[in-house]
Amino acid sequence: TCRRQRQMCIRDSPRTAPSSAELTYPTDEPRRVIDWIAIPSTWQFLSYTAVATSLSDHRPVIAEIHMPGSAAQ
């Protein structure tokens, strides 16, 4: 789900708890979401996940996004 904020869509919902795949901090045992991907409200997240890594104290967020009107649909 997305929360609308200044015409942007941010992967976050105050109505549901984030899944364990969306937790980003700390990287060794993530308990919080503090990293985001913001997209225009007309776009749509197709997938959204945080990737386990030891390269940072945060887990990077990777998303697949649908952009209406784009050639690749």
PDB file as gemmi writes it, atoms N, CA and C in Angstrom:
CRYST1    1.000    1.000    1.000  90.00  90.00  90.00 P 1                      
ATOM      1  N   THR A   1       0.837  -1.182   0.000  1.00  0.00           N  
ATOM      2  CA  THR A   1       0.000   0.000   0.000  1.00  0.00           C  
ATOM      3  C   THR A   1       0.877   1.238   0.000  1.00  0.00           C  
ATOM      4  N   CYS A   2       0.313   2.342  -0.357  1.00  0.00           N  
ATOM      5  CA  CYS A   2       1.061   3.591  -0.417  1.00  0.00           C  
ATOM      6  C   CYS A   2       0.355   4.662   0.393  1.00  0.00           C  
ATOM      7  N   ARG A   3       1.120   5.576   0.884  1.00  0.00           N  
ATOM      8  CA  ARG A   3       0.576   6.735   1.581  1.00  0.00           C  
ATOM      9  C   ARG A   3       0.791   7.931   0.660  1.00  0.00           C  
ATOM     10  N   ARG A   4      -0.248   8.728   0.442  1.00  0.00           N  
ATOM     11  CA  ARG A   4      -0.139   9.903  -0.427  1.00  0.00           C  
ATOM     12  C   ARG A   4       0.445  11.055   0.380  1.00  0.00           C  
ATOM     13  N   GLN A   5       1.461  11.684  -0.175  1.00  0.00           N  
ATOM     14  CA  GLN A   5       2.096  12.790   0.526  1.00  0.00           C  
ATOM     15  C   GLN A   5       2.712  13.712  -0.515  1.00  0.00           C  
ATOM     16  N   ARG A   6       2.135  14.902  -0.668  1.00  0.00           N  
ATOM     17  CA  ARG A   6       2.624  15.882  -1.633  1.00  0.00           C  
ATOM     18  C   ARG A   6       2.759  15.296  -3.033  1.00  0.00           C  
ATOM     19  N   GLN A   7       1.731  14.616  -3.488  1.00  0.00           N  
ATOM     20  CA  GLN A   7       1.680  14.024  -4.815  1.00  0.00           C  
ATOM     21  C   GLN A   7       2.731  12.938  -5.029  1.00  0.00           C  
ATOM     22  N   MET A   8       3.253  12.384  -3.990  1.00  0.00           N  
ATOM     23  CA  MET A   8       4.221  11.291  -4.095  1.00  0.00           C  
ATOM     24  C   MET A   8       3.622  10.058  -3.441  1.00  0.00           C  
ATOM     25  N   CYS A   9       4.078   8.919  -3.873  1.00  0.00           N  
ATOM     26  CA  CYS A   9       3.645   7.657  -3.298  1.00  0.00           C  
ATOM     27  C   CYS A   9       4.848   7.074  -2.565  1.00  0.00           C  
ATOM     28  N   ILE A  10       4.718   6.881  -1.285  1.00  0.00           N  
ATOM     29  CA  ILE A  10       5.808   6.363  -0.473  1.00  0.00           C  
ATOM     30  C   ILE A  10       5.372   5.021   0.077  1.00  0.00           C  
ATOM     31  N   ARG A  11       6.230   4.044  -0.021  1.00  0.00           N  
ATOM     32  CA  ARG A  11       5.887   2.707   0.456  1.00  0.00           C  
ATOM     33  C   ARG A  11       5.804   2.741   1.977  1.00  0.00           C  
ATOM     34  N   ASP A  12       4.592   2.878   2.468  1.00  0.00           N  
ATOM     35  CA  ASP A  12       4.362   2.952   3.903  1.00  0.00           C  
ATOM     36  C   ASP A  12       2.862   2.991   4.125  1.00  0.00           C  
ATOM     37  N   SER A  13       2.412   2.376   5.153  1.00  0.00           N  
ATOM     38  CA  SER A  13       0.998   2.445   5.475  1.00  0.00           C  
ATOM     39  C   SER A  13       0.832   2.471   6.979  1.00  0.00           C  
ATOM     40  N   PRO A  14       0.194   3.493   7.512  1.00  0.00           N  
ATOM     41  CA  PRO A  14      -0.010   3.541   8.958  1.00  0.00           C  
ATOM     42  C   PRO A  14      -1.018   2.496   9.436  1.00  0.00           C  
ATOM     43  N   ARG A  15      -1.763   1.884   8.495  1.00  0.00           N  
ATOM     44  CA  ARG A  15      -2.788   0.910   8.870  1.00  0.00           C  
ATOM     45  C   ARG A  15      -2.240  -0.507   8.994  1.00  0.00           C  
ATOM     46  N   THR A  16      -1.099  -0.776   8.394  1.00  0.00           N  
ATOM     47  CA  THR A  16      -0.538  -2.122   8.441  1.00  0.00           C  
ATOM     48  C   THR A  16       0.921  -2.072   8.842  1.00  0.00           C  
ATOM     49  N   ALA A  17       1.346  -3.061   9.555  1.00  0.00           N  
ATOM     50  CA  ALA A  17       2.754  -3.151   9.938  1.00  0.00           C  
ATOM     51  C   ALA A  17       3.575  -3.555   8.716  1.00  0.00           C  
ATOM     52  N   PRO A  18       4.816  -3.065   8.605  1.00  0.00           N  
ATOM     53  CA  PRO A  18       5.649  -3.476   7.471  1.00  0.00           C  
ATOM     54  C   PRO A  18       5.990  -4.964   7.571  1.00  0.00           C  
ATOM     55  N   SER A  19       6.139  -5.585   6.434  1.00  0.00           N  
ATOM     56  CA  SER A  19       6.550  -6.989   6.440  1.00  0.00           C  
ATOM     57  C   SER A  19       8.032  -7.057   6.784  1.00  0.00           C  
ATOM     58  N   SER A  20       8.520  -8.207   7.170  1.00  0.00           N  
ATOM     59  CA  SER A  20       9.941  -8.354   7.502  1.00  0.00           C  
ATOM     60  C   SER A  20      10.821  -8.041   6.292  1.00  0.00           C  
ATOM     61  N   ALA A  21      10.303  -8.219   5.068  1.00  0.00           N  
ATOM     62  CA  ALA A  21      11.063  -7.917   3.852  1.00  0.00           C  
ATOM     63  C   ALA A  21      11.210  -6.416   3.623  1.00  0.00           C  
ATOM     64  N   GLU A  22      10.443  -5.587   4.348  1.00  0.00           N  
ATOM     65  CA  GLU A  22      10.505  -4.138   4.182  1.00  0.00           C  
ATOM     66  C   GLU A  22      11.307  -3.434   5.271  1.00  0.00           C  
ATOM     67  N   LEU A  23      11.706  -4.135   6.329  1.00  0.00           N  
ATOM     68  CA  LEU A  23      12.470  -3.528   7.409  1.00  0.00           C  
ATOM     69  C   LEU A  23      13.889  -3.227   6.930  1.00  0.00           C  
ATOM     70  N   THR A  24      14.422  -2.056   7.295  1.00  0.00           N  
ATOM     71  CA  THR A  24      15.715  -1.635   6.748  1.00  0.00           C  
ATOM     72  C   THR A  24      16.797  -1.336   7.775  1.00  0.00           C  
ATOM     73  N   TYR A  25      16.467  -1.244   9.055  1.00  0.00           N  
ATOM     74  CA  TYR A  25      17.490  -0.837  10.030  1.00  0.00           C  
ATOM     75  C   TYR A  25      17.270  -1.502  11.378  1.00  0.00           C  
ATOM     76  N   PRO A  26      18.344  -1.937  12.040  1.00  0.00           N  
ATOM     77  CA  PRO A  26      19.713  -2.087  11.552  1.00  0.00           C  
ATOM     78  C   PRO A  26      19.838  -3.307  10.640  1.00  0.00           C  
ATOM     79  N   THR A  27      20.887  -3.363   9.881  1.00  0.00           N  
ATOM     80  CA  THR A  27      21.007  -4.401   8.855  1.00  0.00           C  
ATOM     81  C   THR A  27      21.098  -5.814   9.423  1.00  0.00           C  
ATOM     82  N   ASP A  28      21.713  -5.980  10.592  1.00  0.00           N  
ATOM     83  CA  ASP A  28      21.895  -7.337  11.132  1.00  0.00           C  
ATOM     84  C   ASP A  28      20.591  -7.933  11.666  1.00  0.00           C  
ATOM     85  N   GLU A  29      19.765  -7.137  12.306  1.00  0.00           N  
ATOM     86  CA  GLU A  29      18.449  -7.577  12.786  1.00  0.00           C  
ATOM     87  C   GLU A  29      17.467  -6.426  12.630  1.00  0.00           C  
ATOM     88  N   PRO A  30      16.994  -6.183  11.408  1.00  0.00           N  
ATOM     89  CA  PRO A  30      16.151  -5.001  11.176  1.00  0.00           C  
ATOM     90  C   PRO A  30      14.844  -5.034  11.957  1.00  0.00           C  
ATOM     91  N   ARG A  31      14.557  -3.876  12.572  1.00  0.00           N  
ATOM     92  CA  ARG A  31      13.340  -3.724  13.370  1.00  0.00           C  
ATOM     93  C   ARG A  31      12.518  -2.516  12.937  1.00  0.00           C  
ATOM     94  N   ARG A  32      13.127  -1.650  12.094  1.00  0.00           N  
ATOM     95  CA  ARG A  32      12.439  -0.420  11.699  1.00  0.00           C  
ATOM     96  C   ARG A  32      12.595  -0.172  10.202  1.00  0.00           C  
ATOM     97  N   VAL A  33      11.693   0.625   9.665  1.00  0.00           N  
ATOM     98  CA  VAL A  33      11.798   1.095   8.286  1.00  0.00           C  
ATOM     99  C   VAL A  33      12.214   2.552   8.350  1.00  0.00           C  
ATOM    100  N   ILE A  34      13.439   2.850   7.866  1.00  0.00           N  
ATOM    101  CA  ILE A  34      13.894   4.243   7.827  1.00  0.00           C  
ATOM    102  C   ILE A  34      14.419   4.609   6.441  1.00  0.00           C  
ATOM    103  N   ASP A  35      14.273   3.731   5.478  1.00  0.00           N  
ATOM    104  CA  ASP A  35      14.715   3.983   4.106  1.00  0.00           C  
ATOM    105  C   ASP A  35      13.519   3.792   3.179  1.00  0.00           C  
ATOM    106  N   TRP A  36      13.386   4.679   2.186  1.00  0.00           N  
ATOM    107  CA  TRP A  36      12.188   4.717   1.370  1.00  0.00           C  
ATOM    108  C   TRP A  36      12.518   4.910  -0.102  1.00  0.00           C  
ATOM    109  N   ILE A  37      11.551   4.590  -0.949  1.00  0.00           N  
ATOM    110  CA  ILE A  37      11.572   4.975  -2.353  1.00  0.00           C  
ATOM    111  C   ILE A  37      10.294   5.775  -2.573  1.00  0.00           C  
ATOM    112  N   ALA A  38      10.436   6.988  -3.063  1.00  0.00           N  
ATOM    113  CA  ALA A  38       9.277   7.841  -3.333  1.00  0.00           C  
ATOM    114  C   ALA A  38       9.068   7.915  -4.840  1.00  0.00           C  
ATOM    115  N   ILE A  39       7.809   7.770  -5.259  1.00  0.00           N  
ATOM    116  CA  ILE A  39       7.465   7.826  -6.676  1.00  0.00           C  
ATOM    117  C   ILE A  39       6.233   8.709  -6.843  1.00  0.00           C  
ATOM    118  N   PRO A  40       5.980   9.231  -8.051  1.00  0.00           N  
ATOM    119  CA  PRO A  40       4.755  10.007  -8.271  1.00  0.00           C  
ATOM    120  C   PRO A  40       3.519   9.156  -7.977  1.00  0.00           C  
ATOM    121  N   SER A  41       2.461   9.797  -7.557  1.00  0.00           N  
ATOM    122  CA  SER A  41       1.252   9.068  -7.173  1.00  0.00           C  
ATOM    123  C   SER A  41       0.593   8.343  -8.346  1.00  0.00           C  
ATOM    124  N   THR A  42       0.941   8.678  -9.567  1.00  0.00           N  
ATOM    125  CA  THR A  42       0.370   7.994 -10.737  1.00  0.00           C  
ATOM    126  C   THR A  42       1.115   6.706 -11.073  1.00  0.00           C  
ATOM    127  N   TRP A  43       2.270   6.489 -10.483  1.00  0.00           N  
ATOM    128  CA  TRP A  43       3.036   5.257 -10.690  1.00  0.00           C  
ATOM    129  C   TRP A  43       2.584   4.222  -9.673  1.00  0.00           C  
ATOM    130  N   GLN A  44       3.028   2.961  -9.840  1.00  0.00           N  
ATOM    131  CA  GLN A  44       2.599   1.888  -8.944  1.00  0.00           C  
ATOM    132  C   GLN A  44       3.779   0.974  -8.624  1.00  0.00           C  
ATOM    133  N   PHE A  45       3.910   0.607  -7.358  1.00  0.00           N  
ATOM    134  CA  PHE A  45       4.906  -0.394  -6.966  1.00  0.00           C  
ATOM    135  C   PHE A  45       4.407  -1.772  -7.384  1.00  0.00           C  
ATOM    136  N   LEU A  46       5.241  -2.521  -8.090  1.00  0.00           N  
ATOM    137  CA  LEU A  46       4.933  -3.909  -8.433  1.00  0.00           C  
ATOM    138  C   LEU A  46       5.583  -4.852  -7.426  1.00  0.00           C  
ATOM    139  N   SER A  47       6.758  -4.469  -6.958  1.00  0.00           N  
ATOM    140  CA  SER A  47       7.436  -5.212  -5.892  1.00  0.00           C  
ATOM    141  C   SER A  47       8.258  -4.216  -5.091  1.00  0.00           C  
ATOM    142  N   TYR A  48       8.546  -4.563  -3.844  1.00  0.00           N  
ATOM    143  CA  TYR A  48       9.258  -3.660  -2.943  1.00  0.00           C  
ATOM    144  C   TYR A  48       9.886  -4.508  -1.850  1.00  0.00           C  
ATOM    145  N   THR A  49      11.210  -4.458  -1.721  1.00  0.00           N  
ATOM    146  CA  THR A  49      11.869  -5.273  -0.697  1.00  0.00           C  
ATOM    147  C   THR A  49      13.183  -4.639  -0.257  1.00  0.00           C  
ATOM    148  N   ALA A  50      13.584  -4.944   0.950  1.00  0.00           N  
ATOM    149  CA  ALA A  50      14.892  -4.545   1.473  1.00  0.00           C  
ATOM    150  C   ALA A  50      15.819  -5.752   1.355  1.00  0.00           C  
ATOM    151  N   VAL A  51      17.056  -5.506   0.936  1.00  0.00           N  
ATOM    152  CA  VAL A  51      18.006  -6.579   0.658  1.00  0.00           C  
ATOM    153  C   VAL A  51      19.021  -6.711   1.796  1.00  0.00           C  
ATOM    154  N   ALA A  52      19.185  -7.921   2.289  1.00  0.00           N  
ATOM    155  CA  ALA A  52      20.168  -8.173   3.344  1.00  0.00           C  
ATOM    156  C   ALA A  52      21.572  -7.969   2.790  1.00  0.00           C  
ATOM    157  N   THR A  53      22.389  -7.221   3.526  1.00  0.00           N  
ATOM    158  CA  THR A  53      23.773  -6.973   3.126  1.00  0.00           C  
ATOM    159  C   THR A  53      24.592  -6.615   4.354  1.00  0.00           C  
ATOM    160  N   SER A  54      25.884  -6.794   4.264  1.00  0.00           N  
ATOM    161  CA  SER A  54      26.772  -6.398   5.353  1.00  0.00           C  
ATOM    162  C   SER A  54      27.585  -5.161   4.958  1.00  0.00           C  
ATOM    163  N   LEU A  55      27.228  -4.517   3.855  1.00  0.00           N  
ATOM    164  CA  LEU A  55      27.979  -3.375   3.354  1.00  0.00           C  
ATOM    165  C   LEU A  55      27.611  -2.058   4.031  1.00  0.00           C  
ATOM    166  N   SER A  56      26.523  -2.031   4.783  1.00  0.00           N  
ATOM    167  CA  SER A  56      26.056  -0.796   5.406  1.00  0.00           C  
ATOM    168  C   SER A  56      25.294  -1.140   6.676  1.00  0.00           C  
ATOM    169  N   ASP A  57      24.978  -0.120   7.473  1.00  0.00           N  
ATOM    170  CA  ASP A  57      24.140  -0.351   8.646  1.00  0.00           C  
ATOM    171  C   ASP A  57      22.652  -0.300   8.293  1.00  0.00           C  
ATOM    172  N   HIS A  58      22.348   0.014   7.016  1.00  0.00           N  
ATOM    173  CA  HIS A  58      20.984   0.002   6.492  1.00  0.00           C  
ATOM    174  C   HIS A  58      20.882  -1.044   5.393  1.00  0.00           C  
ATOM    175  N   ARG A  59      19.691  -1.606   5.216  1.00  0.00           N  
ATOM    176  CA  ARG A  59      19.449  -2.497   4.079  1.00  0.00           C  
ATOM    177  C   ARG A  59      18.962  -1.662   2.895  1.00  0.00           C  
ATOM    178  N   PRO A  60      19.553  -1.864   1.713  1.00  0.00           N  
ATOM    179  CA  PRO A  60      19.079  -1.115   0.546  1.00  0.00           C  
ATOM    180  C   PRO A  60      17.683  -1.570   0.136  1.00  0.00           C  
ATOM    181  N   VAL A  61      16.909  -0.643  -0.394  1.00  0.00           N  
ATOM    182  CA  VAL A  61      15.553  -0.932  -0.843  1.00  0.00           C  
ATOM    183  C   VAL A  61      15.548  -1.035  -2.361  1.00  0.00           C  
ATOM    184  N   ILE A  62      14.948  -2.098  -2.869  1.00  0.00           N  
ATOM    185  CA  ILE A  62      14.833  -2.323  -4.310  1.00  0.00           C  
ATOM    186  C   ILE A  62      13.358  -2.447  -4.648  1.00  0.00           C  
ATOM    187  N   ALA A  63      12.940  -1.782  -5.727  1.00  0.00           N  
ATOM    188  CA  ALA A  63      11.537  -1.827  -6.130  1.00  0.00           C  
ATOM    189  C   ALA A  63      11.418  -1.993  -7.631  1.00  0.00           C  
ATOM    190  N   GLU A  64      10.367  -2.670  -8.031  1.00  0.00           N  
ATOM    191  CA  GLU A  64       9.961  -2.719  -9.430  1.00  0.00           C  
ATOM    192  C   GLU A  64       8.742  -1.803  -9.517  1.00  0.00           C  
ATOM    193  N   ILE A  65       8.769  -0.876 -10.470  1.00  0.00           N  
ATOM    194  CA  ILE A  65       7.760   0.170 -10.546  1.00  0.00           C  
ATOM    195  C   ILE A  65       7.115   0.192 -11.921  1.00  0.00           C  
ATOM    196  N   HIS A  66       5.789   0.320 -11.936  1.00  0.00           N  
ATOM    197  CA  HIS A  66       5.049   0.498 -13.197  1.00  0.00           C  
ATOM    198  C   HIS A  66       4.821   1.986 -13.406  1.00  0.00           C  
ATOM    199  N   MET A  67       5.227   2.487 -14.577  1.00  0.00           N  
ATOM    200  CA  MET A  67       5.031   3.886 -14.944  1.00  0.00           C  
ATOM    201  C   MET A  67       4.004   3.917 -16.076  1.00  0.00           C  
ATOM    202  N   PRO A  68       2.779   4.340 -15.803  1.00  0.00           N  
ATOM    203  CA  PRO A  68       1.754   4.371 -16.849  1.00  0.00           C  
ATOM    204  C   PRO A  68       2.237   5.168 -18.060  1.00  0.00           C  
ATOM    205  N   GLY A  69       1.959   4.614 -19.241  1.00  0.00           N  
ATOM    206  CA  GLY A  69       2.366   5.273 -20.482  1.00  0.00           C  
ATOM    207  C   GLY A  69       3.770   4.943 -20.933  1.00  0.00           C  
ATOM    208  N   SER A  70       4.516   4.178 -20.135  1.00  0.00           N  
ATOM    209  CA  SER A  70       5.869   3.807 -20.543  1.00  0.00           C  
ATOM    210  C   SER A  70       5.797   2.692 -21.586  1.00  0.00           C  
ATOM    211  N   ALA A  71       6.841   2.574 -22.401  1.00  0.00           N  
ATOM    212  CA  ALA A  71       6.866   1.571 -23.470  1.00  0.00           C  
ATOM    213  C   ALA A  71       6.854   0.160 -22.912  1.00  0.00           C  
ATOM    214  N   ALA A  72       7.571  -0.086 -21.830  1.00  0.00           N  
ATOM    215  CA  ALA A  72       7.654  -1.433 -21.240  1.00  0.00           C  
ATOM    216  C   ALA A  72       6.534  -1.597 -20.219  1.00  0.00           C  
ATOM    217  N   GLN A  73       5.509  -2.337 -20.573  1.00  0.00           N  
ATOM    218  CA  GLN A  73       4.387  -2.541 -19.646  1.00  0.00           C  
ATOM    219  C   GLN A  73       4.147  -3.997 -19.397  1.00  0.00           C  
TER     220      GLN A  73                                                      
END                                                                             
